[in-house]
CSV table of C-alpha atoms and ligand atoms in Angstrom, one decimal:
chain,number,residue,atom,x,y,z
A,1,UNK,CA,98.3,84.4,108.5
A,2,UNK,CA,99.0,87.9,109.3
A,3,UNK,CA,95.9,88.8,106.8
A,4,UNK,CA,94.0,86.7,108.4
A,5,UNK,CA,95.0,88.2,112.0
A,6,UNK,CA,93.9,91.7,110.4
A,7,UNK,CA,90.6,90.5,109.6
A,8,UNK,CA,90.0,89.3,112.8
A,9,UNK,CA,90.7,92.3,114.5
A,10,UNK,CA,88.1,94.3,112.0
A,11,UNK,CA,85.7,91.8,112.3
A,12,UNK,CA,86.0,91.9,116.5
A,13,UNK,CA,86.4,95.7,116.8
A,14,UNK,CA,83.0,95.9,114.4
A,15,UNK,CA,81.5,93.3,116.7
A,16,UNK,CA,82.4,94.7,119.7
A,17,UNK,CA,79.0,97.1,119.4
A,18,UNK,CA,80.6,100.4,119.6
A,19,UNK,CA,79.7,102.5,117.2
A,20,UNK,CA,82.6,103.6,115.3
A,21,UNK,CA,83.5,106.6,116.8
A,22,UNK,CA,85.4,109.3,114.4
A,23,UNK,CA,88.6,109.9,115.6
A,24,UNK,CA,89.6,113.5,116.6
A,25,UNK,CA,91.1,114.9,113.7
A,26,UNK,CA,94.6,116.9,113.6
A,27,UNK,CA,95.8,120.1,112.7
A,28,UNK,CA,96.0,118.9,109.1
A,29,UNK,CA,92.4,117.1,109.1
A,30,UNK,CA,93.7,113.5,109.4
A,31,UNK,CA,92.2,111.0,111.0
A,32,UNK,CA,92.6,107.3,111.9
A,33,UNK,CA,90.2,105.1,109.9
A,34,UNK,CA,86.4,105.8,110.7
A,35,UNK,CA,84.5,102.4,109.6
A,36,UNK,CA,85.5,98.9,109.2
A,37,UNK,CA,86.9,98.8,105.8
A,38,UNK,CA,86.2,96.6,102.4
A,39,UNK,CA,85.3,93.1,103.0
A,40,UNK,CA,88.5,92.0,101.0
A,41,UNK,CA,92.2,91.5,103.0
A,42,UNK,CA,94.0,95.2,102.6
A,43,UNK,CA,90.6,96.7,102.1
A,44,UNK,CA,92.7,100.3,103.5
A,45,UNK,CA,90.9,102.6,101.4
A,46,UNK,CA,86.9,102.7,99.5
A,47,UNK,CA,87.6,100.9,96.3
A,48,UNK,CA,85.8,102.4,93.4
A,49,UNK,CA,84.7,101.5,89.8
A,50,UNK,CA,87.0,101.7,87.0
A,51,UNK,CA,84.6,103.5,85.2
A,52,UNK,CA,84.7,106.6,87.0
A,53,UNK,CA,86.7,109.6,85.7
A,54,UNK,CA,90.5,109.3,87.2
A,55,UNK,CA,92.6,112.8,86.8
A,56,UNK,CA,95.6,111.4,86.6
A,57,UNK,CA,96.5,107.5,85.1
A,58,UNK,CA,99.8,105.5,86.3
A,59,UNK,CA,100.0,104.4,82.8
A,60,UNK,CA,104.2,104.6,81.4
A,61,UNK,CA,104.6,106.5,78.3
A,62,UNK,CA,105.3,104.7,75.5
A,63,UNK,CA,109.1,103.6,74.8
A,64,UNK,CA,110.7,106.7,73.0
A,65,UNK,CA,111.7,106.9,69.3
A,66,UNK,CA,113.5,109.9,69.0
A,67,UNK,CA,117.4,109.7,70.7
A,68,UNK,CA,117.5,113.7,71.2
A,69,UNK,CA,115.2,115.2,73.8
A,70,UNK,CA,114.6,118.9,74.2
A,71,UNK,CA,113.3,118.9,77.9
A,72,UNK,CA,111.9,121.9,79.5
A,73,UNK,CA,110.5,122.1,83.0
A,74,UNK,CA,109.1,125.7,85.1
A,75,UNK,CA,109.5,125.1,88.8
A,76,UNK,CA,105.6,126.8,89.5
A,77,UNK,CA,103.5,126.7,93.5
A,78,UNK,CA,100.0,125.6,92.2
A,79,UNK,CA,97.4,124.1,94.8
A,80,UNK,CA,97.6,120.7,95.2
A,81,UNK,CA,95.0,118.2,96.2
A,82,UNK,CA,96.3,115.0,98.4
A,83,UNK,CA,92.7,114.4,99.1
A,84,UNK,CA,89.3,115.2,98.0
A,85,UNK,CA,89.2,118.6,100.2
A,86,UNK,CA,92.2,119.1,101.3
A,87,UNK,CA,94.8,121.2,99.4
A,88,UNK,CA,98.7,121.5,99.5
A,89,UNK,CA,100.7,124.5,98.8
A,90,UNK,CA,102.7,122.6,96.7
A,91,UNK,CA,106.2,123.6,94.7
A,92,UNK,CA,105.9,121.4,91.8
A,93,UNK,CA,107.6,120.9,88.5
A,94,UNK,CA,105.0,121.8,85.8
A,95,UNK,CA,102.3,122.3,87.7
A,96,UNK,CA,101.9,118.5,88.8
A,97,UNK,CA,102.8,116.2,91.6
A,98,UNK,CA,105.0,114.1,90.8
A,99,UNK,CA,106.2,116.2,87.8
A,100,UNK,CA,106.1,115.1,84.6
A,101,UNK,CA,107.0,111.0,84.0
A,102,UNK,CA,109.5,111.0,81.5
A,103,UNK,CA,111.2,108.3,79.2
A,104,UNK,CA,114.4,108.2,77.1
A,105,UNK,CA,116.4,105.3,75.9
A,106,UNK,CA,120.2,104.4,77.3
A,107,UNK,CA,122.5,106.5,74.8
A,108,UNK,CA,120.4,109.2,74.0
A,109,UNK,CA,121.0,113.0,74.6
A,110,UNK,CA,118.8,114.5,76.8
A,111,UNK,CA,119.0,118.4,76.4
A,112,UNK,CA,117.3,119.7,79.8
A,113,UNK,CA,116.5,123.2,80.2
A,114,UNK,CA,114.8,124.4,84.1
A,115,UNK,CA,112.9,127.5,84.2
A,116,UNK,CA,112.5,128.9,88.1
A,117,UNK,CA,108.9,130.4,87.7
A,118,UNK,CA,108.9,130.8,91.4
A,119,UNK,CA,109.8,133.1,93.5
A,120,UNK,CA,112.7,131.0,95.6
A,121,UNK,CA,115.8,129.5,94.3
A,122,UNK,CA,115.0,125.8,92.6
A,123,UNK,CA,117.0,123.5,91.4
A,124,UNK,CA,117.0,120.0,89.2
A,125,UNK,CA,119.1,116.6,90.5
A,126,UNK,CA,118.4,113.7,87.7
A,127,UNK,CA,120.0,110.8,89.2
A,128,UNK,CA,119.8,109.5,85.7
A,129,UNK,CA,123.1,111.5,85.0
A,130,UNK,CA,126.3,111.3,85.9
A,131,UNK,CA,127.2,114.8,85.8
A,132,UNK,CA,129.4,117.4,88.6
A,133,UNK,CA,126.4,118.6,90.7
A,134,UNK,CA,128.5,122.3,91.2
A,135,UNK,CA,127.8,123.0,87.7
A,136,UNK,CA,124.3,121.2,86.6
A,137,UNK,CA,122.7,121.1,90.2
A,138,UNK,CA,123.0,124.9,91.1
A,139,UNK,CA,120.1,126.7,92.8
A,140,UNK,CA,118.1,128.7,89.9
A,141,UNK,CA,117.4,132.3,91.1
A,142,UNK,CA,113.4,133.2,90.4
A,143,UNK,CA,112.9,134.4,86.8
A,144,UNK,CA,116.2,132.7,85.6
A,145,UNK,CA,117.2,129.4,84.0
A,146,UNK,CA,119.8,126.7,83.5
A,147,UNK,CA,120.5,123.9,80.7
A,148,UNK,CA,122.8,121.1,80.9
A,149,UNK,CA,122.8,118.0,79.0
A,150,UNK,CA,123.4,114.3,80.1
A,151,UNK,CA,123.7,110.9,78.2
A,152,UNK,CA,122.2,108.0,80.4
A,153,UNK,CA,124.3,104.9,80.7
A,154,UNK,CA,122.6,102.8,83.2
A,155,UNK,CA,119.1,101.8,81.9
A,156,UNK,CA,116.5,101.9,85.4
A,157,UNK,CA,114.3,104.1,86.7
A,158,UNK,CA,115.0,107.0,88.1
A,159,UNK,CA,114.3,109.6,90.9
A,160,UNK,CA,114.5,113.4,89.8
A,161,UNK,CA,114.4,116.4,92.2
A,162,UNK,CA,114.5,119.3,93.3
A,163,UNK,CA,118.2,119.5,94.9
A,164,UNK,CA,117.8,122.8,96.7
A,165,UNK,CA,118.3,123.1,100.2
A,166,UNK,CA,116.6,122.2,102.7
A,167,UNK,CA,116.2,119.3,100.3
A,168,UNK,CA,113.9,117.5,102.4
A,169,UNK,CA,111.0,120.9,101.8
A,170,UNK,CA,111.6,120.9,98.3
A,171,UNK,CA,111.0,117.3,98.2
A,172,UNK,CA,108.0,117.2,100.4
A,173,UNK,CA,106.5,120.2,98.9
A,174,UNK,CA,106.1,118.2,95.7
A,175,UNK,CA,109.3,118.9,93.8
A,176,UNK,CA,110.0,115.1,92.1
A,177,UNK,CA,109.4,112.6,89.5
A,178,UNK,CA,110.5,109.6,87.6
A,179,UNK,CA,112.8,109.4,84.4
A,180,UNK,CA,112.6,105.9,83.1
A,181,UNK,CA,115.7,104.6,81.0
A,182,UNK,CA,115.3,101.6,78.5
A,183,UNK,CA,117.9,99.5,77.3
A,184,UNK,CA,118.6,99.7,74.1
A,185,UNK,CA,117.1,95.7,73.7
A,186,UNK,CA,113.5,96.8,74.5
A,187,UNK,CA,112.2,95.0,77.7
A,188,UNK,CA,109.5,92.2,76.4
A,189,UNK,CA,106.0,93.6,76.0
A,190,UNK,CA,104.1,94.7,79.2
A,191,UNK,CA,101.1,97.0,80.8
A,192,UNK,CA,103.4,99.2,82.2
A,193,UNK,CA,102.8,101.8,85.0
A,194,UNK,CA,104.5,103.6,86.7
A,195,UNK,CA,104.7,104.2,90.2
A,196,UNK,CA,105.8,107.2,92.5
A,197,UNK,CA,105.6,106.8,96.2
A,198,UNK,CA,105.8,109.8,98.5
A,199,UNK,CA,105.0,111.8,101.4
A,200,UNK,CA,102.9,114.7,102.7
A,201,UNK,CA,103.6,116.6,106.3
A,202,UNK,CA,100.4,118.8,106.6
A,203,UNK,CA,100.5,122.2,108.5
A,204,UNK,CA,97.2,123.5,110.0
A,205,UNK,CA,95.2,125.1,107.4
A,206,UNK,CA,95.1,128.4,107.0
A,207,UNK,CA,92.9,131.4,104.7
A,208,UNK,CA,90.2,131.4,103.1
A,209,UNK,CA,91.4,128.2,100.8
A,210,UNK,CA,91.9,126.0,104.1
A,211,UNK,CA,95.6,125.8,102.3
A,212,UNK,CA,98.2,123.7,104.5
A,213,UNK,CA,101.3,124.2,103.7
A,214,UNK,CA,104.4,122.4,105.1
A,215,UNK,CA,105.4,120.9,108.6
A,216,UNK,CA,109.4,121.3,109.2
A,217,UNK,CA,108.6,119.3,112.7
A,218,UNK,CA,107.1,116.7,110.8
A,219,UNK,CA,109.3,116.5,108.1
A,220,UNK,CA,112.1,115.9,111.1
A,221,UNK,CA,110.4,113.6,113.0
A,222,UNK,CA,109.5,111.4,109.6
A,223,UNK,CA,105.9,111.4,110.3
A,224,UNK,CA,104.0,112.6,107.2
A,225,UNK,CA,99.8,113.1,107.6
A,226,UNK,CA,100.0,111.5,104.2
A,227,UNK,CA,102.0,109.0,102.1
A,228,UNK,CA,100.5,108.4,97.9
A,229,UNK,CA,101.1,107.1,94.8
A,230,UNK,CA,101.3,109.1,92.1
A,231,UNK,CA,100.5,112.4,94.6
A,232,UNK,CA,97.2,111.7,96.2
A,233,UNK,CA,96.3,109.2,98.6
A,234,UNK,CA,94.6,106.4,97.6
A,235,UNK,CA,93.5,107.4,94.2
A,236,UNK,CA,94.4,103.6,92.2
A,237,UNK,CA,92.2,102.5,95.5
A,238,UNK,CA,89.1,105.2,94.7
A,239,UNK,CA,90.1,104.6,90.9
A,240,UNK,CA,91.4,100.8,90.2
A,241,UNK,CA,93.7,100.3,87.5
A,242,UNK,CA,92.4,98.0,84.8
A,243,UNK,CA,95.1,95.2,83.5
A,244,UNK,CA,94.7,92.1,82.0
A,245,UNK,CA,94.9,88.9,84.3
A,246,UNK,CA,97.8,86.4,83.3
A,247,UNK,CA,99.7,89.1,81.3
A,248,UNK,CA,102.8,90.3,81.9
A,249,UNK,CA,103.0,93.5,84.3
A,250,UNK,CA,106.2,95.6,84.8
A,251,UNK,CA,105.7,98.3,87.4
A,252,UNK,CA,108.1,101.3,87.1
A,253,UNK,CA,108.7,102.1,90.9
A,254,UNK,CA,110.4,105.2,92.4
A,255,UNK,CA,110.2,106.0,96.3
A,256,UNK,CA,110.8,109.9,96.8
A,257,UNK,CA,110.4,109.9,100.5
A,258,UNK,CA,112.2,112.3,101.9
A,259,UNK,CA,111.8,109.9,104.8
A,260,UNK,CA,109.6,106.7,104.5
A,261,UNK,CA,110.9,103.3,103.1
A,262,UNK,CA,108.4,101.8,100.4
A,263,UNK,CA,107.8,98.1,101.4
A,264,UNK,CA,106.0,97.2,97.8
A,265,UNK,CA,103.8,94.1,97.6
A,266,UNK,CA,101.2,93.2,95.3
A,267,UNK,CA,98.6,91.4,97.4
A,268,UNK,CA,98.0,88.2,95.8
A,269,UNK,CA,100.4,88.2,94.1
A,270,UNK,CA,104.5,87.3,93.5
A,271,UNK,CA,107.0,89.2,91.8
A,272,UNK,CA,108.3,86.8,88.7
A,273,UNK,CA,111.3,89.3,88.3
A,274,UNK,CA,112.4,92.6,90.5
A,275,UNK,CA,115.2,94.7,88.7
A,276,UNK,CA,116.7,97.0,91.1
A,277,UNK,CA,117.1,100.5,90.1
A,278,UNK,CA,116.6,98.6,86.3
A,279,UNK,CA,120.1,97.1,85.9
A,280,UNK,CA,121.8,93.9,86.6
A,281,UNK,CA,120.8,90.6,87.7
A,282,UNK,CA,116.7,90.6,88.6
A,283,UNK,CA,115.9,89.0,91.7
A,284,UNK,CA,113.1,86.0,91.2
A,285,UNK,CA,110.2,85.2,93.0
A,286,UNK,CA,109.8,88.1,95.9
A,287,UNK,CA,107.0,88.4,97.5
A,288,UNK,CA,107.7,92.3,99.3
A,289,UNK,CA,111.0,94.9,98.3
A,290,UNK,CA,111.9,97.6,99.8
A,291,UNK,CA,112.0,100.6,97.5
A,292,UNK,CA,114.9,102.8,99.1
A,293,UNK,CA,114.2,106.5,99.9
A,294,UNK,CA,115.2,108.0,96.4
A,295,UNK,CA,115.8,105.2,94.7
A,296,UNK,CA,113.8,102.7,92.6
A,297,UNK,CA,113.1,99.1,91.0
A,298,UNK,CA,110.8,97.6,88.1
A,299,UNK,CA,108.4,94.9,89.3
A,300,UNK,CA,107.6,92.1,86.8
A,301,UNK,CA,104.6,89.9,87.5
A,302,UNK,CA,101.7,89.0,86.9
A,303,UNK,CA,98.2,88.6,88.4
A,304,UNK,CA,97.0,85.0,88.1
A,305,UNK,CA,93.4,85.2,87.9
A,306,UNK,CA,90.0,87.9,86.9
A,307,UNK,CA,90.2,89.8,90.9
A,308,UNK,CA,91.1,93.4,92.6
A,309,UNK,CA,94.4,93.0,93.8
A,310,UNK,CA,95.4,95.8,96.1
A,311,UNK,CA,99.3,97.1,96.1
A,312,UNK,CA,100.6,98.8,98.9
A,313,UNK,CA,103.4,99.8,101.0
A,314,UNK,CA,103.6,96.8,103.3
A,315,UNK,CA,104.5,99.3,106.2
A,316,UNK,CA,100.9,99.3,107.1
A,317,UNK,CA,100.6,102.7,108.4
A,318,UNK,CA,101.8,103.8,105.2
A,319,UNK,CA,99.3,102.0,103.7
A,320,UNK,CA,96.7,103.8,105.8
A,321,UNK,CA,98.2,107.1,105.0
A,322,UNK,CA,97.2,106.7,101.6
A,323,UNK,CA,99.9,104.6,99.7
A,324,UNK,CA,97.6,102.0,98.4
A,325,UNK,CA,96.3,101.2,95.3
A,326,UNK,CA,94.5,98.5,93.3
A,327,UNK,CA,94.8,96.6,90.1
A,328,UNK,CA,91.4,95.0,88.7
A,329,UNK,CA,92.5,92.3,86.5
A,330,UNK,CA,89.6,91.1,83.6
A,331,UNK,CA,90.4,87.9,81.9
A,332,UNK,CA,92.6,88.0,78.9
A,333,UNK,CA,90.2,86.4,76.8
A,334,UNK,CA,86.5,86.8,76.9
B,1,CU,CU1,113.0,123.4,94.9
């Protein structure tokens, strides 16, 4: 009913003869939505085709072999696009936002080496590992390092950051990702993806780049300019994930804020199976789950027929902000 009660209101504000006027943007070049969007309930952002080129896919690596990882990360500032046009001064693990989606099994040794490439202290907080945070979580002077090493025990997946105060910059500046943690029984077979919900507080731009760069005030008052998947808004939207319809799905889904609540929901869909965090008894049949700030769940499903299915945040102006996505399902068989 509540779709329905959206699509009304499209359909009256497009009917209603005034030409959509475009918002007045803000500082950072956001905007409320300019034009009634797709025909389709959650229509939030332009769906594209699948063919077109996507920069960065949600797919989860493959389930790892080895039970020893040698991982190496350079905290780095690299330009960062939440949007087609507008660029982040981003602090990023390796280069990218999120950082690098990692994957070990529970059990195995995960060597971890950080390398601060910057030119402020940076830090590393897997909440993967139990481990003293005064000796594995210290700030990382510029040009130096720091290795620890953790086993995992609780399969799930999992947030990492940067730990470094004010922890809520670091994060928002870009400095996150996901470790995922099998069991050591393999999960049954799956498209997996995975997930990474956060937020973006735009500055005004500023140089010749139009670079923004972060809003403390923002930040404090929990109201970001933009909130993605995966780093930029909307791209699943722009660039719909391909999956099979009536196959099993398992969505890897971390929520690194700092501030906003992830509300996931699969329109059209109900989650067979949610695992909190990854461990423990799954709760069945859900329609909507909140993903805690810094915290995370795997979605089992599946999507019942051929159709785009969009997946947001189910706090709407979330949604709008960019944290919306959407899975094309083709037939299993031909
Ligand atoms: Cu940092």
């Amino acid at each position: 009913m509540r779709h329905l009660t959206l699509a009304a209101m499209l359909v009256a504000v497009a009917a209603c003869g005034t030409p959509a006027k475009q918002p007045e943007s803000t500082a950072a070049g956001t905007a409320a939505p300019l034009k009634i969007p797709a025909e389709m309930s959650h229509g939030e952002a332009p769906i594209g085709a699948v063919t077109t080129k996507l920069d960065r896919a949600a797919d989860a690596p493959p389930r790892s072999t080895s039970h020893r990882h040698l991982i190496r990360m350079t905290t780095v500032a690299v330009h960062h696009e939440v949007t087609p046009g507008v660029i982040y001064d981003a602090w990023t693990f390796d280069s990218i936002v999120p950082g690098p989606i990692m994957r070990a099994t529970v059990g195995d040794t995960i060597e971890f080496t950080l390398v601060n490439g910057a030119d402020m202290p940076h830090s590393m907080d897997f909440h993967a590992a139990e481990i003293a945070p005064d000796r594995a979580y210290r700030n990382v002077m510029p040009k130096d390092s720091i290795q620890f090493r953790f086993v995992p025990r609780v399969p799930g997946v999992f947030m990492y950051h940067c730990g470094t105060a004010p922890v809520a910059a670091h994060i928002s500046n870009g400095m996150y990702g996901a470790l995922i943690i099998d069991p050591v029984v393999p999960r049954p077979p799956a498209q997996e993806f995975v997930l990474v919900q956060s937020e973006f507080y735009m500055g005004a731009a500023q140089g010749r780049d139009s670079l923004h760069s972060l809003d403390w005030q923002k930040v404090l008052n929990a109201s970001p300019d933009y909130v993605t998947f995966n780093g930029v808004a909307s791209r699943y939207a722009t660039h719909p994930i391909p999956v099979k319809a009536g196959l099993p799905l398992r969505l890897y889904v971390v929520n690194a804020g700092p501030n906003r609540i992830s509300s996931f929901h699969v329109v059209g869909a109900i989650f067979d199976k949610i695992i909190v965090d990854g461990f423990g008894p799954p709760l069945l049949g859900v329609q909507t789950y909140n993903v805690p700030v810094g915290g995370g769940a795997i979605f089992e499903l599946h999507l019942a027929e051929k159709g785009m299915y969009p997946f947001v945040t189910h706090a709407f102006a979330d949604a709008t902000k960019g944290a919306v996505g959407i899975f094309q399902a083709s037939p299993a068989r031909p």
